[in-house]
XYZ file of C-alpha atoms in Angstrom:
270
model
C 110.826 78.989 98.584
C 111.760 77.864 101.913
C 110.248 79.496 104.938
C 112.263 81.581 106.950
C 112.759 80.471 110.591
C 113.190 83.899 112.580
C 113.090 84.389 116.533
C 109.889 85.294 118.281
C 108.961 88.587 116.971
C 111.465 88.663 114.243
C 109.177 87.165 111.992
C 106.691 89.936 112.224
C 108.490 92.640 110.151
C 110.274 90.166 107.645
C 106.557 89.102 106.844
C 105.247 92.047 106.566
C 107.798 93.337 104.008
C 107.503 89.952 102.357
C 103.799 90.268 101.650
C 104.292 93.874 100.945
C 106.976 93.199 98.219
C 104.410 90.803 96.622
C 101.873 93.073 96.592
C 103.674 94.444 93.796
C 103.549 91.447 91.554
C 100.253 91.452 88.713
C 99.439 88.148 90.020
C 99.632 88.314 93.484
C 96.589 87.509 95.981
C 96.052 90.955 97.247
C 93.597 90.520 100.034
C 95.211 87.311 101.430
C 99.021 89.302 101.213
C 97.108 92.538 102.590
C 95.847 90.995 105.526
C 98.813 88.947 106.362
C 101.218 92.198 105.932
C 98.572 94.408 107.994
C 99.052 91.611 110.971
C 102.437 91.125 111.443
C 103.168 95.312 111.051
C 100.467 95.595 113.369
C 101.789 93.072 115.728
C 105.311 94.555 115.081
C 104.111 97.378 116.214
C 102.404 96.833 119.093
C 105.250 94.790 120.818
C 107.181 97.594 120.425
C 105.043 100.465 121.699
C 102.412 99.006 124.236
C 104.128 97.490 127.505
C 102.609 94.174 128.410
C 100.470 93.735 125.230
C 100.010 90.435 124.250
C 101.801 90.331 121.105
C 105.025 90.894 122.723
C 104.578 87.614 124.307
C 104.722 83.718 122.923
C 100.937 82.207 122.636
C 97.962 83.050 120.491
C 97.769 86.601 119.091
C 95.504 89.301 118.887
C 93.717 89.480 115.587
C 94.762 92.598 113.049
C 91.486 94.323 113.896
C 91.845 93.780 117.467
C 95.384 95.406 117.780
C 94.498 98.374 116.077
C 91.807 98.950 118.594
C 94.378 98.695 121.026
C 96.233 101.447 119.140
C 93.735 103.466 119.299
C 92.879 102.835 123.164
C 96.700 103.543 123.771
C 97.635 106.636 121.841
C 94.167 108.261 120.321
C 92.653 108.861 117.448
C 91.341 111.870 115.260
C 89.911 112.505 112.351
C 90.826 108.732 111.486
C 94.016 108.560 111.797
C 96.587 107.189 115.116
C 99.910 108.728 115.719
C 101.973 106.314 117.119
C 105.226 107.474 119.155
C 108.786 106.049 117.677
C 110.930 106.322 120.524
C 113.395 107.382 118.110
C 113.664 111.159 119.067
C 117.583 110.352 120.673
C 118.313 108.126 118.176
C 121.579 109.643 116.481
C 121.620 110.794 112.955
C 123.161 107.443 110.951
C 126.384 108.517 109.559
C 124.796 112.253 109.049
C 123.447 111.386 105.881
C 120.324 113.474 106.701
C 121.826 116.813 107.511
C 122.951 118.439 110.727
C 119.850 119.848 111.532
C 117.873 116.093 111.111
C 115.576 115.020 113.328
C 114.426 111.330 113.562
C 110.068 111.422 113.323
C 109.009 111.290 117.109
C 105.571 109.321 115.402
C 103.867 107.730 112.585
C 100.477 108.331 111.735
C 98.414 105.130 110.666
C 95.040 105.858 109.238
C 93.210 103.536 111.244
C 90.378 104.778 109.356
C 91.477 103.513 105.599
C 92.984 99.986 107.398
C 89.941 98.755 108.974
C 87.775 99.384 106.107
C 90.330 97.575 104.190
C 90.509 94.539 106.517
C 86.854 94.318 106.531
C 86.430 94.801 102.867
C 90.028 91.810 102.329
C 88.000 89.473 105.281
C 85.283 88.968 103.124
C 86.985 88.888 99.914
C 88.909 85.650 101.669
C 85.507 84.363 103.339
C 82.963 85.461 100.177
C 80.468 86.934 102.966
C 79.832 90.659 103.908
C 80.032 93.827 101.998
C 81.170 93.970 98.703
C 83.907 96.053 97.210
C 87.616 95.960 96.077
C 91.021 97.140 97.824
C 92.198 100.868 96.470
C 95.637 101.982 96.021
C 94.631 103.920 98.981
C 94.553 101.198 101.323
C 97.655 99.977 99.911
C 99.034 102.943 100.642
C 97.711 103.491 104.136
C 99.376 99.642 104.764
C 102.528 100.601 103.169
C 102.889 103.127 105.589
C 103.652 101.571 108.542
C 106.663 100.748 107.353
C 107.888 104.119 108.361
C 107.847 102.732 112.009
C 111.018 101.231 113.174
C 109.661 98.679 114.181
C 109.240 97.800 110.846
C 111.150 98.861 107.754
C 111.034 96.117 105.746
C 110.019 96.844 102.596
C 113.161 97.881 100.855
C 114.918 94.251 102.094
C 112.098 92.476 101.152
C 111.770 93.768 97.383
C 115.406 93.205 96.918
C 115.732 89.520 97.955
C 112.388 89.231 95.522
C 114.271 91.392 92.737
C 117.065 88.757 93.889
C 115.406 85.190 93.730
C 113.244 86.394 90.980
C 116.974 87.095 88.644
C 118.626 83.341 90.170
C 115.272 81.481 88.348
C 115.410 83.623 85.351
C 119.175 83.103 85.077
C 118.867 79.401 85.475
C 115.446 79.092 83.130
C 117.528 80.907 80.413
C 120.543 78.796 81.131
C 118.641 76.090 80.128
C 117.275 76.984 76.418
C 120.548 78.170 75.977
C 122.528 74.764 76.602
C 119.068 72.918 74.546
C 119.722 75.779 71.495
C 123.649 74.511 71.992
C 122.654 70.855 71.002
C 121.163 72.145 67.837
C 124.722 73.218 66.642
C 127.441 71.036 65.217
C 131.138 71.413 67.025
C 132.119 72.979 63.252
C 129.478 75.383 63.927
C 130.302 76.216 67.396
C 133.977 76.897 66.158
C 133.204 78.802 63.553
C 131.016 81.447 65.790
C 133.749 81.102 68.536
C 135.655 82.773 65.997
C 133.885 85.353 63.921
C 132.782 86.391 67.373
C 134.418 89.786 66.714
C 132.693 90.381 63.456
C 129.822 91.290 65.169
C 128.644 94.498 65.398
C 127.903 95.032 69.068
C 131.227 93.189 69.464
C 133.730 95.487 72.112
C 135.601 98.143 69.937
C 137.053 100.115 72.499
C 139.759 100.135 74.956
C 137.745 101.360 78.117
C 134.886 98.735 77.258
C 134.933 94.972 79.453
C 136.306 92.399 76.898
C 134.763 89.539 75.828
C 134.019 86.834 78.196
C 133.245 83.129 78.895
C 130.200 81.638 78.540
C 128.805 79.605 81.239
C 127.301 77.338 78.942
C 129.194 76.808 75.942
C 132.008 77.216 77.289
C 133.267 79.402 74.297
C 135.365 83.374 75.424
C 132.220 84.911 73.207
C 129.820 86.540 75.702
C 129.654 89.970 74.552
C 129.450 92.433 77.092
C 126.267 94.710 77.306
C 126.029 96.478 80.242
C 128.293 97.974 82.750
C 130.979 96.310 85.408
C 130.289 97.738 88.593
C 132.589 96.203 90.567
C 135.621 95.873 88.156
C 135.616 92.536 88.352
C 135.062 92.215 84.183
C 131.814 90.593 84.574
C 128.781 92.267 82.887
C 125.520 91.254 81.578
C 125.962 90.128 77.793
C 124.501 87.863 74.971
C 126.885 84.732 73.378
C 127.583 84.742 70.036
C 127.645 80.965 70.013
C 124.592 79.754 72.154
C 122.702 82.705 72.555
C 122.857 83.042 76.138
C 121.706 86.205 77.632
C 123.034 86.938 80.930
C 121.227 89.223 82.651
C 122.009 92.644 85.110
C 120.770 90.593 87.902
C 122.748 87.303 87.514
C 126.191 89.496 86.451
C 125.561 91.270 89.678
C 124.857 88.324 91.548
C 128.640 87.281 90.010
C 130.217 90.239 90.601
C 128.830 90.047 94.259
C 130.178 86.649 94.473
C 134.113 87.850 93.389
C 133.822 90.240 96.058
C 133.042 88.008 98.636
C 135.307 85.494 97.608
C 138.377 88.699 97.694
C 137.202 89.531 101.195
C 137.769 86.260 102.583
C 141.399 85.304 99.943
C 142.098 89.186 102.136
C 141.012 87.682 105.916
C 140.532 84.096 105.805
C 139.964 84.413 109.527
């Protein structure tokens, strides 16, 4: 995947959610993603809440253990743990989705406590020197909090456009053995299916149901629809009766969210 090019300071909360969305993933390289997600929400941070720190300026910065140090100079500590203003207190409730009464958090605590243990314990992981030990879900935790900084929240975005890219190479991997099953199959054969497509038994049977639909491989009106049309656009995940391919939630969505776009601008083509 291409990297992202992002203005100075930008960067720092799109790569923290980044790392932090891959964090999720059985394979992922959890002290190498954990320090590089506790560094840029760190440094997000700190630009935003210490005037005239050095990460909210262009140049070498301060190292993940170094800025919450800082923190702690800045705003205290006790019992562990740094509660870091928001600024958010006259921020108006969005759309009054939370309730009359809602308040936006005036802080967010960051257990400085559970984060440098955990950058210690990920340094030498990456370095194979110092103590031994392995990251908890509680340090994971404790780094997946400061995402509830403003500065931040990135999290969501960033497991989405995962979910996302993760459903366009599935999509296009199963696109593939589809149109190499397709070459198996005689054009008798492919006629034949095209038309007993309604004998099967998962085949639409009901009025309120999306109808059949055609296949982006073969080519054939026999995808049969098995999930839902969100967007009324009748395009839903389904499974061809000719070639076998199985479109997924994510790519029909990924359709659907296409058609829309391409109504918005047919509605204001300015």
């Amino acid at each position: 995947m291409a990297a992202v090019s992002l203005p100075f300071g930008w960067e720092r909360a799109h790569r923290y959610g980044t790392a932090m969305a891959q964090l999720s993933l059985e394979d992922a390289a959890v002290e190498e993603l954990f320090n590089t997600a506790l560094t840029h929400g760190l440094l997000a941070i700190t630009s935003a809440t210490i005037v005239g720190h050095p990460s909210t300026r262009p140049g070498r910065q301060p190292s993940a253990s170094k800025l919450l140090r800082d923190l702690v100079k800045t705003f205290g500590e006790s019992e562990g743990v740094c509660r870091v203003p928001t600024n958010e207190r006259d921020s108006p409730n969005p759309f009054g989705v939370f309730g009359d009464d809602y308040q936006p958090p005036s802080e967010v605590a960051i257990n400085t406590l559970l984060l440098s243990e955990a950058l210690e314990l990920a340094d030498a992981a990456r370095h194979g020197s110092g103590p031994t030990g392995q990251l908890t879900s509680a340090h994971i935790s404790a780094l997946e909090a400061l995402d509830a900084h403003p500065a931040l929240r990135a999290i969501g975005d960033a497991k989405r456009d995962l979910d996302w890219s993760g459903g366009v190479v599935a999509d296009a991997h199963e696109t593939a053995r589809a149109a190499e099953y397709l070459e198996m199959l005689s054009d008798e054969e492919m006629e034949r299916r095209a038309e007993a497509v309604s004998e099967s038994p998962i085949a639409p049977a009901w009025d309120d149901y999306p109808e059949l639909q055609d296949c982006p491989v073969c080519g054939y009106a026999s995808l049969i629809p098995t999930g839902g049309d969100e967007m009324g656009y009748g395009i839903t995940a389904g499974t061809c009766f000719v070639c076998s391919y199985a479109r997924s939630e994510d790519a029909a969505h990924e359709l659907q969210f296409s058609a829309e776009i391409q109504r918005l601008s047919d509605k204001d083509p300015d």
